[in-house]
PDB file of C-alpha atoms in Angstrom:
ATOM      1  CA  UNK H   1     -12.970 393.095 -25.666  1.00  0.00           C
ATOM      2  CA  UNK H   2     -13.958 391.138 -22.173  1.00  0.00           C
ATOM      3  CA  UNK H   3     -13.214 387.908 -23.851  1.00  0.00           C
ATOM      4  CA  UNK H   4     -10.057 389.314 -25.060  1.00  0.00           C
ATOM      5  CA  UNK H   5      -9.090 390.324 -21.495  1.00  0.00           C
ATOM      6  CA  UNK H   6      -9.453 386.655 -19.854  1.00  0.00           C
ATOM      7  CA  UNK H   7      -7.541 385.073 -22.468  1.00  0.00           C
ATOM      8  CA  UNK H   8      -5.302 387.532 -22.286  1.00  0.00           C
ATOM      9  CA  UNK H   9      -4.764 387.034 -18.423  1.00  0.00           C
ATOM     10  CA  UNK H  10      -4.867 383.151 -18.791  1.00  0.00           C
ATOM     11  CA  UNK H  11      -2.378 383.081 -21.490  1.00  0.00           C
ATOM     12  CA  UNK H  12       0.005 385.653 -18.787  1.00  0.00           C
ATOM     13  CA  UNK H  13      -0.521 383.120 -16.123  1.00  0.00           C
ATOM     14  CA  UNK H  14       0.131 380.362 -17.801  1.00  0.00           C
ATOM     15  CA  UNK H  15       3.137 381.652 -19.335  1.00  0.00           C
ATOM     16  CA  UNK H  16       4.601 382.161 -15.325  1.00  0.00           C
ATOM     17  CA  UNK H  17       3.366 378.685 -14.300  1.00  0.00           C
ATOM     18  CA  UNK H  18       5.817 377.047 -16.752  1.00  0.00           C
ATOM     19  CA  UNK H  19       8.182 380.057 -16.168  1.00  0.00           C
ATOM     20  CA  UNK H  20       8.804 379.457 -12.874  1.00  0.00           C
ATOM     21  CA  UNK H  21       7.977 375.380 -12.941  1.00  0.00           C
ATOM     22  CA  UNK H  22       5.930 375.842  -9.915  1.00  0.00           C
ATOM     23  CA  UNK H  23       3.302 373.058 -11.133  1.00  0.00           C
ATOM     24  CA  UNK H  24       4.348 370.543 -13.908  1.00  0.00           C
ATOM     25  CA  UNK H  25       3.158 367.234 -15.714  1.00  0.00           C
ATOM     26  CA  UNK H  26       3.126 364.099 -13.552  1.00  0.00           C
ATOM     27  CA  UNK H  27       2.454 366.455 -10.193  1.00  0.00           C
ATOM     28  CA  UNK H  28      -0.123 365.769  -7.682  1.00  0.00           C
ATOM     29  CA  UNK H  29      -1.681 368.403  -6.673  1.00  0.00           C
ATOM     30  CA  UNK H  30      -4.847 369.974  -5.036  1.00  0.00           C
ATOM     31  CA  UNK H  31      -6.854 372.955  -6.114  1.00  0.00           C
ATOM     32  CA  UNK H  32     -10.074 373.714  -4.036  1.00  0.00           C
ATOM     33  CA  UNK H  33     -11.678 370.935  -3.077  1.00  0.00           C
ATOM     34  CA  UNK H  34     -10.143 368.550  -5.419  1.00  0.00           C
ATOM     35  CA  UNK H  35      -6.938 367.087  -6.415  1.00  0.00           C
ATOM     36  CA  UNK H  36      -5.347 364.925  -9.145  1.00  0.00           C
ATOM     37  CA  UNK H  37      -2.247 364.251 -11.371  1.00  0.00           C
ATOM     38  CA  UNK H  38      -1.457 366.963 -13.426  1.00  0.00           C
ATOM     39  CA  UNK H  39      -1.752 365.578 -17.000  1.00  0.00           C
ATOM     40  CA  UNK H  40      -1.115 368.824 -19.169  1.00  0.00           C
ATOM     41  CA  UNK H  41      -0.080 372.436 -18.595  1.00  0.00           C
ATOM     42  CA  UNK H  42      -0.615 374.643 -21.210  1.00  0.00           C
ATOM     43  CA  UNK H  43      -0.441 378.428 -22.211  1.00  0.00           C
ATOM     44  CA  UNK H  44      -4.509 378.950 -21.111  1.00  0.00           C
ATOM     45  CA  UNK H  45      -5.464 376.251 -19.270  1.00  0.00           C
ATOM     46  CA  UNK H  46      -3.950 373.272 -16.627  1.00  0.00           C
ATOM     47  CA  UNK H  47      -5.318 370.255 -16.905  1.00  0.00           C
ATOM     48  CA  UNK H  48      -5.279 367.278 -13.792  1.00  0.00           C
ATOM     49  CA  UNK H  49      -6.922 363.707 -13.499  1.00  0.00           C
ATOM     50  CA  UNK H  50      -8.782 363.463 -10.142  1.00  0.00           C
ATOM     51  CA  UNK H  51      -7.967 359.574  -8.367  1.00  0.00           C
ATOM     52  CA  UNK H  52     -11.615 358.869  -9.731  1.00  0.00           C
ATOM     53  CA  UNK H  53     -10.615 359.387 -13.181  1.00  0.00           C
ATOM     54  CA  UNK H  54     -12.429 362.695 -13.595  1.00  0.00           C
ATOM     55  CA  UNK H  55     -10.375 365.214 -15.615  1.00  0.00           C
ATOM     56  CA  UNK H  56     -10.657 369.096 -15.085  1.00  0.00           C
ATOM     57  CA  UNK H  57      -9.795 371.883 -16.900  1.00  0.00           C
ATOM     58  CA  UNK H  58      -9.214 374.735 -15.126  1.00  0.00           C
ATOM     59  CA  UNK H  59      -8.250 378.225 -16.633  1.00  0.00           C
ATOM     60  CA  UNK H  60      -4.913 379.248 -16.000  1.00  0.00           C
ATOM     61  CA  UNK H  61      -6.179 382.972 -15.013  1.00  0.00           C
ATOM     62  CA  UNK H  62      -8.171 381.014 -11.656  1.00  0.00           C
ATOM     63  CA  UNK H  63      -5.996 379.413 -10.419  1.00  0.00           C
ATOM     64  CA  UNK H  64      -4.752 381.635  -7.860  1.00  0.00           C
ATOM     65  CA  UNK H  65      -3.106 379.002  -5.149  1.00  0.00           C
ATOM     66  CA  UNK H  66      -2.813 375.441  -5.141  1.00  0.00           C
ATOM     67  CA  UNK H  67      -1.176 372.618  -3.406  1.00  0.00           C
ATOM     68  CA  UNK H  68       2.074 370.400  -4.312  1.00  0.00           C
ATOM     69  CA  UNK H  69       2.893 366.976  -2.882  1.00  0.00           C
ATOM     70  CA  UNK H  70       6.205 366.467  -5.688  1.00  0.00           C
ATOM     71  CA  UNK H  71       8.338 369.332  -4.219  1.00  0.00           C
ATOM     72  CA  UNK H  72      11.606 368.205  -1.854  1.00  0.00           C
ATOM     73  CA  UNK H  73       9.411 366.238   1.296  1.00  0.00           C
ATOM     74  CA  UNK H  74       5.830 364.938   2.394  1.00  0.00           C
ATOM     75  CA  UNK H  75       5.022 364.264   5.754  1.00  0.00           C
ATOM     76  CA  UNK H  76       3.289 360.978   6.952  1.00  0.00           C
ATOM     77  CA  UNK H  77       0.777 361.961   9.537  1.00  0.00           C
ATOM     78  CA  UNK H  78      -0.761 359.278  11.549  1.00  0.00           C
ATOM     79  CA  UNK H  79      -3.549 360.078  14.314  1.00  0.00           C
ATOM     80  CA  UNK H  80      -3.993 357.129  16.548  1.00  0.00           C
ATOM     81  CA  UNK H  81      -7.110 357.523  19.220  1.00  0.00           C
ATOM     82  CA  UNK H  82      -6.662 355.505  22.852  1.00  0.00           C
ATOM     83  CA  UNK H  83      -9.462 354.603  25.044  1.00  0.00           C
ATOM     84  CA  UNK H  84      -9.203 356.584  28.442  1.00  0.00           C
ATOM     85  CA  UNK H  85      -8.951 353.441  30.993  1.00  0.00           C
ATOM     86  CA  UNK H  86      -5.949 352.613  28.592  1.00  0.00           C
ATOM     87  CA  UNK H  87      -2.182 353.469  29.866  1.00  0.00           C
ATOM     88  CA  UNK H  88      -1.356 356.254  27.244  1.00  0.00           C
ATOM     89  CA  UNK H  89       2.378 355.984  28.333  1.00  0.00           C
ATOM     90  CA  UNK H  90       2.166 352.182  26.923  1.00  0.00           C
ATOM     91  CA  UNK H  91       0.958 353.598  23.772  1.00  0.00           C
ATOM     92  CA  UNK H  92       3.372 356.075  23.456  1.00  0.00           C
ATOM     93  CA  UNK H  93       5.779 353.666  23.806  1.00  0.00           C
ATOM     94  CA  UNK H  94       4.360 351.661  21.514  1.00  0.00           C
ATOM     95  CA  UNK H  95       4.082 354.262  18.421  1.00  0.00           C
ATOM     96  CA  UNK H  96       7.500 354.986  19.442  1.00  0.00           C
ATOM     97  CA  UNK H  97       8.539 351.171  18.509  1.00  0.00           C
ATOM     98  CA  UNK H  98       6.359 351.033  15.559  1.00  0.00           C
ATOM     99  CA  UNK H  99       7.509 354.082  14.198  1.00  0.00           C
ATOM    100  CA  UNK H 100      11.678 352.832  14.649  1.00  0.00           C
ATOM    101  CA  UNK H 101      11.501 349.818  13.616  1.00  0.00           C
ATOM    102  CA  UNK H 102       9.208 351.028   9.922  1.00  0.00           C
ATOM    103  CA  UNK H 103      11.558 353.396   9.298  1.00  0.00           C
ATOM    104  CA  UNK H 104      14.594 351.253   9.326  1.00  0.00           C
ATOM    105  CA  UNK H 105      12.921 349.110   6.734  1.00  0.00           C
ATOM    106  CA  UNK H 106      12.122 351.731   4.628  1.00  0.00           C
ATOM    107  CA  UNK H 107      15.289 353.622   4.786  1.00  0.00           C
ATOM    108  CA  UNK H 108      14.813 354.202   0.789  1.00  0.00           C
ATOM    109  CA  UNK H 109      11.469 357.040   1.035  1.00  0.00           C
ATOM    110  CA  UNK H 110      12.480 358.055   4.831  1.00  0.00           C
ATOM    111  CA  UNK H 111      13.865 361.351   5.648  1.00  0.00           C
ATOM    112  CA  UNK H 112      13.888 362.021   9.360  1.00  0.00           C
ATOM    113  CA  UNK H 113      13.150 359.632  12.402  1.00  0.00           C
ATOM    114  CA  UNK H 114       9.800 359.033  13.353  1.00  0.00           C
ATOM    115  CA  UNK H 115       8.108 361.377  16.000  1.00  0.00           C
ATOM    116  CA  UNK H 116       5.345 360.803  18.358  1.00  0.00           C
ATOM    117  CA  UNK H 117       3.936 363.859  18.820  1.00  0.00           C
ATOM    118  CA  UNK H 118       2.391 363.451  22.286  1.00  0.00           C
ATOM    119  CA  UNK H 119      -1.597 363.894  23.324  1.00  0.00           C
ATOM    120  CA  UNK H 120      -3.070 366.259  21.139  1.00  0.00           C
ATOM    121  CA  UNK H 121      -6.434 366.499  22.296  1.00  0.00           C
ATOM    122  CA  UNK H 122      -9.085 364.793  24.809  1.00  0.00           C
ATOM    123  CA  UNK H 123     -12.001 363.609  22.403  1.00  0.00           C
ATOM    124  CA  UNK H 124     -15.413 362.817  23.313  1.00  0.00           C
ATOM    125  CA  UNK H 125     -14.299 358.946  23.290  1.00  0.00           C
ATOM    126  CA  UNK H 126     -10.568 358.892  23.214  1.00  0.00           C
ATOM    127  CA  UNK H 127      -7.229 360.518  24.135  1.00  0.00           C
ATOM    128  CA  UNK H 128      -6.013 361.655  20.249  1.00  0.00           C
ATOM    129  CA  UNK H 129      -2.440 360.646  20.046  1.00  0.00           C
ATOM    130  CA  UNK H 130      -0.073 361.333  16.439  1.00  0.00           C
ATOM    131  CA  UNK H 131       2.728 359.647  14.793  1.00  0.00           C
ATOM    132  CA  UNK H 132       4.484 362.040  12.175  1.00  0.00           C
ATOM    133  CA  UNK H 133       7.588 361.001  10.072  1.00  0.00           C
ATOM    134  CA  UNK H 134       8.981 362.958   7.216  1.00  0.00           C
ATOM    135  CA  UNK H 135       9.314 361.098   3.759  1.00  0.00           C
ATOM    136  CA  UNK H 136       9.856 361.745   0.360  1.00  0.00           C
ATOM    137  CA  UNK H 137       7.742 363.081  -2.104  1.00  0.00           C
ATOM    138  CA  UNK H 138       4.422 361.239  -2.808  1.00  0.00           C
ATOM    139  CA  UNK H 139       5.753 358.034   0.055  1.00  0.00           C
ATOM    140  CA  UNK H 140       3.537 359.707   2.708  1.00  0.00           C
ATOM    141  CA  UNK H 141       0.456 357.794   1.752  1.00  0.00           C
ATOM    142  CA  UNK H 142       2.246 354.551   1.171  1.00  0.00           C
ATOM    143  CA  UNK H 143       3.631 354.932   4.795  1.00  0.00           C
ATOM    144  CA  UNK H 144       0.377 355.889   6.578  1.00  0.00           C
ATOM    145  CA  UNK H 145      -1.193 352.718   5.003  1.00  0.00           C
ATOM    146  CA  UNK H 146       1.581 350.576   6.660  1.00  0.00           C
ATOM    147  CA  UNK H 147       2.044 352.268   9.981  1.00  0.00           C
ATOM    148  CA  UNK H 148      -1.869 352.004  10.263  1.00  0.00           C
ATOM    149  CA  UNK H 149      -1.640 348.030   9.857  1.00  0.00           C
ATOM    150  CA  UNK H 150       1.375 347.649  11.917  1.00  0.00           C
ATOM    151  CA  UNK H 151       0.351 350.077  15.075  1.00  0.00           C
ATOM    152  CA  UNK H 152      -2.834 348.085  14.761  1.00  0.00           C
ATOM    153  CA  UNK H 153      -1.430 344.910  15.068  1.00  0.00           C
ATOM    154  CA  UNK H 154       1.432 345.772  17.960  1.00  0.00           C
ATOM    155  CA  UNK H 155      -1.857 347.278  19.953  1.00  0.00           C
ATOM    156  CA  UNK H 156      -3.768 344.055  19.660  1.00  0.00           C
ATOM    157  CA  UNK H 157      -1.040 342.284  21.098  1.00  0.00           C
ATOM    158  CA  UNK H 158      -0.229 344.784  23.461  1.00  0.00           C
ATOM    159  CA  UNK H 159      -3.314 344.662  25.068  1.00  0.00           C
ATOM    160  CA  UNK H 160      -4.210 348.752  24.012  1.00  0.00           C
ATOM    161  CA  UNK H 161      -7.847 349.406  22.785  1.00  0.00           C
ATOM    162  CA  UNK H 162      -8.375 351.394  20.518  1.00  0.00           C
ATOM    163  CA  UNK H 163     -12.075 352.775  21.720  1.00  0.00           C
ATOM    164  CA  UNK H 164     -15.239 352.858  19.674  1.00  0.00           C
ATOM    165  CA  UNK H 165     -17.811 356.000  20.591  1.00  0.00           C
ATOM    166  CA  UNK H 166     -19.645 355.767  23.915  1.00  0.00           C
ATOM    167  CA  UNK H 167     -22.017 357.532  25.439  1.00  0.00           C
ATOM    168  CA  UNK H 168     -23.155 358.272  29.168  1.00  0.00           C
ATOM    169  CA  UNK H 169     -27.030 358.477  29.625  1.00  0.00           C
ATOM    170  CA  UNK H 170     -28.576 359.553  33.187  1.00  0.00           C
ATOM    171  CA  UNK H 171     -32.066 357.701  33.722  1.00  0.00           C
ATOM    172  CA  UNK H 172     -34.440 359.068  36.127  1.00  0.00           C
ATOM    173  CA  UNK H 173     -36.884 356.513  38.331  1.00  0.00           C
ATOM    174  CA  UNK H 174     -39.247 358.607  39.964  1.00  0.00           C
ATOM    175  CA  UNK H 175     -42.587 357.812  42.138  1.00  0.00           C
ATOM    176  CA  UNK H 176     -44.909 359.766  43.592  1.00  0.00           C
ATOM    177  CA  UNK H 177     -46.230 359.284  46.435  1.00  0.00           C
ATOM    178  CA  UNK H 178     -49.235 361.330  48.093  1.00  0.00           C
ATOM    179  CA  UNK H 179     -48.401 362.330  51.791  1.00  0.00           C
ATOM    180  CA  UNK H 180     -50.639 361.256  54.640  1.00  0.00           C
ATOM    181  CA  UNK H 181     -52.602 363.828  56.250  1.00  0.00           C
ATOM    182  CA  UNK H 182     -54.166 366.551  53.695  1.00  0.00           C
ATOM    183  CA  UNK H 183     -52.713 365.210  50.531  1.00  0.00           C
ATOM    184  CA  UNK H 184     -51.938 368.820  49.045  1.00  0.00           C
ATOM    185  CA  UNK H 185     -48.438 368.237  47.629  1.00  0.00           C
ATOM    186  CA  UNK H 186     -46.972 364.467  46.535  1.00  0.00           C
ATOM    187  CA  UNK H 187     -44.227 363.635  48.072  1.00  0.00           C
ATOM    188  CA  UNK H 188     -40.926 362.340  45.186  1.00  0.00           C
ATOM    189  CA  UNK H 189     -38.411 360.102  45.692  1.00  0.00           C
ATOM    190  CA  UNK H 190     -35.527 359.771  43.422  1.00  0.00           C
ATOM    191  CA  UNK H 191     -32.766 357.536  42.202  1.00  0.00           C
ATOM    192  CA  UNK H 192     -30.451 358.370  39.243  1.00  0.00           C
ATOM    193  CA  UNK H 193     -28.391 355.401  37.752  1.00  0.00           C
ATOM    194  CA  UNK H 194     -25.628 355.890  35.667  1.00  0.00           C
ATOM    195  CA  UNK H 195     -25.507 353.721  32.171  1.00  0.00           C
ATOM    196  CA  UNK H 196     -22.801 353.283  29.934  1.00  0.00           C
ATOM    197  CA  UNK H 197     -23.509 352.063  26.541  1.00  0.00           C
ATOM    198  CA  UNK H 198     -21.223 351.694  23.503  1.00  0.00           C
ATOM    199  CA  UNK H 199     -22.590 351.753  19.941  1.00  0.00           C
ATOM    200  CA  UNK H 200     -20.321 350.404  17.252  1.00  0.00           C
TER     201      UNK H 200
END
């Protein structure tokens, strides 16, 4: 009777997966901490392929919200980091350019212009910057790769770093010296230096 009642509520969700052709063969999708290309879709369980060639099987009754990249638009999101002593206007500017100039080459997977989204956050080693542009379904990867390369390439020629971590250590030189007369409390001096260091 218990077994009877999941296969019973796998078959039911099943049946409304393909009834309302929410998920379908050839999708990409993620579920959990996973994701893959949908390969079949049946009446009790959904089977996807992850990118590692993995293949789960997942119960149709589980499966209870999941993500799809094949529906109407993607979005390309690009988060580009800029070293503080850099001029973040310049790099602005710069995604800006990038960003124009891609998308009239790739007219064919583009759906809306470019957008540079501004400073999103102060890191511990960089100003976080992000360049967004809306694309067609599955395209956003293939246009992150490229706008990676080509911000990459106008920011070495630009003159922008792009930083590496850093940290700030405080070092503390003391000596002690013992003061003349009695000699019941040391005297201190102190000098505190300020080091930079980067580590790749």
């Amino acid at each position: 009777g218990f077994g009877a009642q999941t296969l019973v509520k796998d078959v039911i969700a099943g049946f409304f997966l393909l009834f309302e052709g929410v998920i379908a063969v050839g999708d990409v999708i993620t579920f959990g901490a996973s994701g893959g290309v949908v390969e079949e879709v049946g009446l009790r369980v959904t089977k996807y392929r992850t990118f590692s060639g993995e293949l789960w099987v997942i119960p149709n009754g589980e499966i209870r919200a999941f993500g799809n990249f094949n529906r109407q638009w993607t979005r390309a999101v690009v988060p580009v980091g800029v070293a503080y002593e850099q001029d973040v206007g310049k790099a602005m500017r710069i995604l800006e350019e990038v960003g124009k100039q891609w998308a009239e080459e790739r007219r064919d997977i583009v759906l809306e212009e470019p957008e540079v989204q501004g400073i999103l956050a102060f890191d511990d080693s960089s100003i976080s910057l992000r360049l967004v542009v809306k694309v067609r379904p599955l395209q956003h990867w293939v246009a992150e790769r490229q706008l990676r390369c080509r911000i990459k390439e106008a920011f070495d020629r630009e003159g922008i770093e792009i930083p590496f971590p850093r940290r700030v250590i405080y070092t503390h030189h003391g000596a002690n010296n013992t003061e003349d007369g009695d000699g019941d409390r040391p005297l201190q001096s102190k000098r505190v230096q300020k080091v930079e260091e980067s580590t790749a």
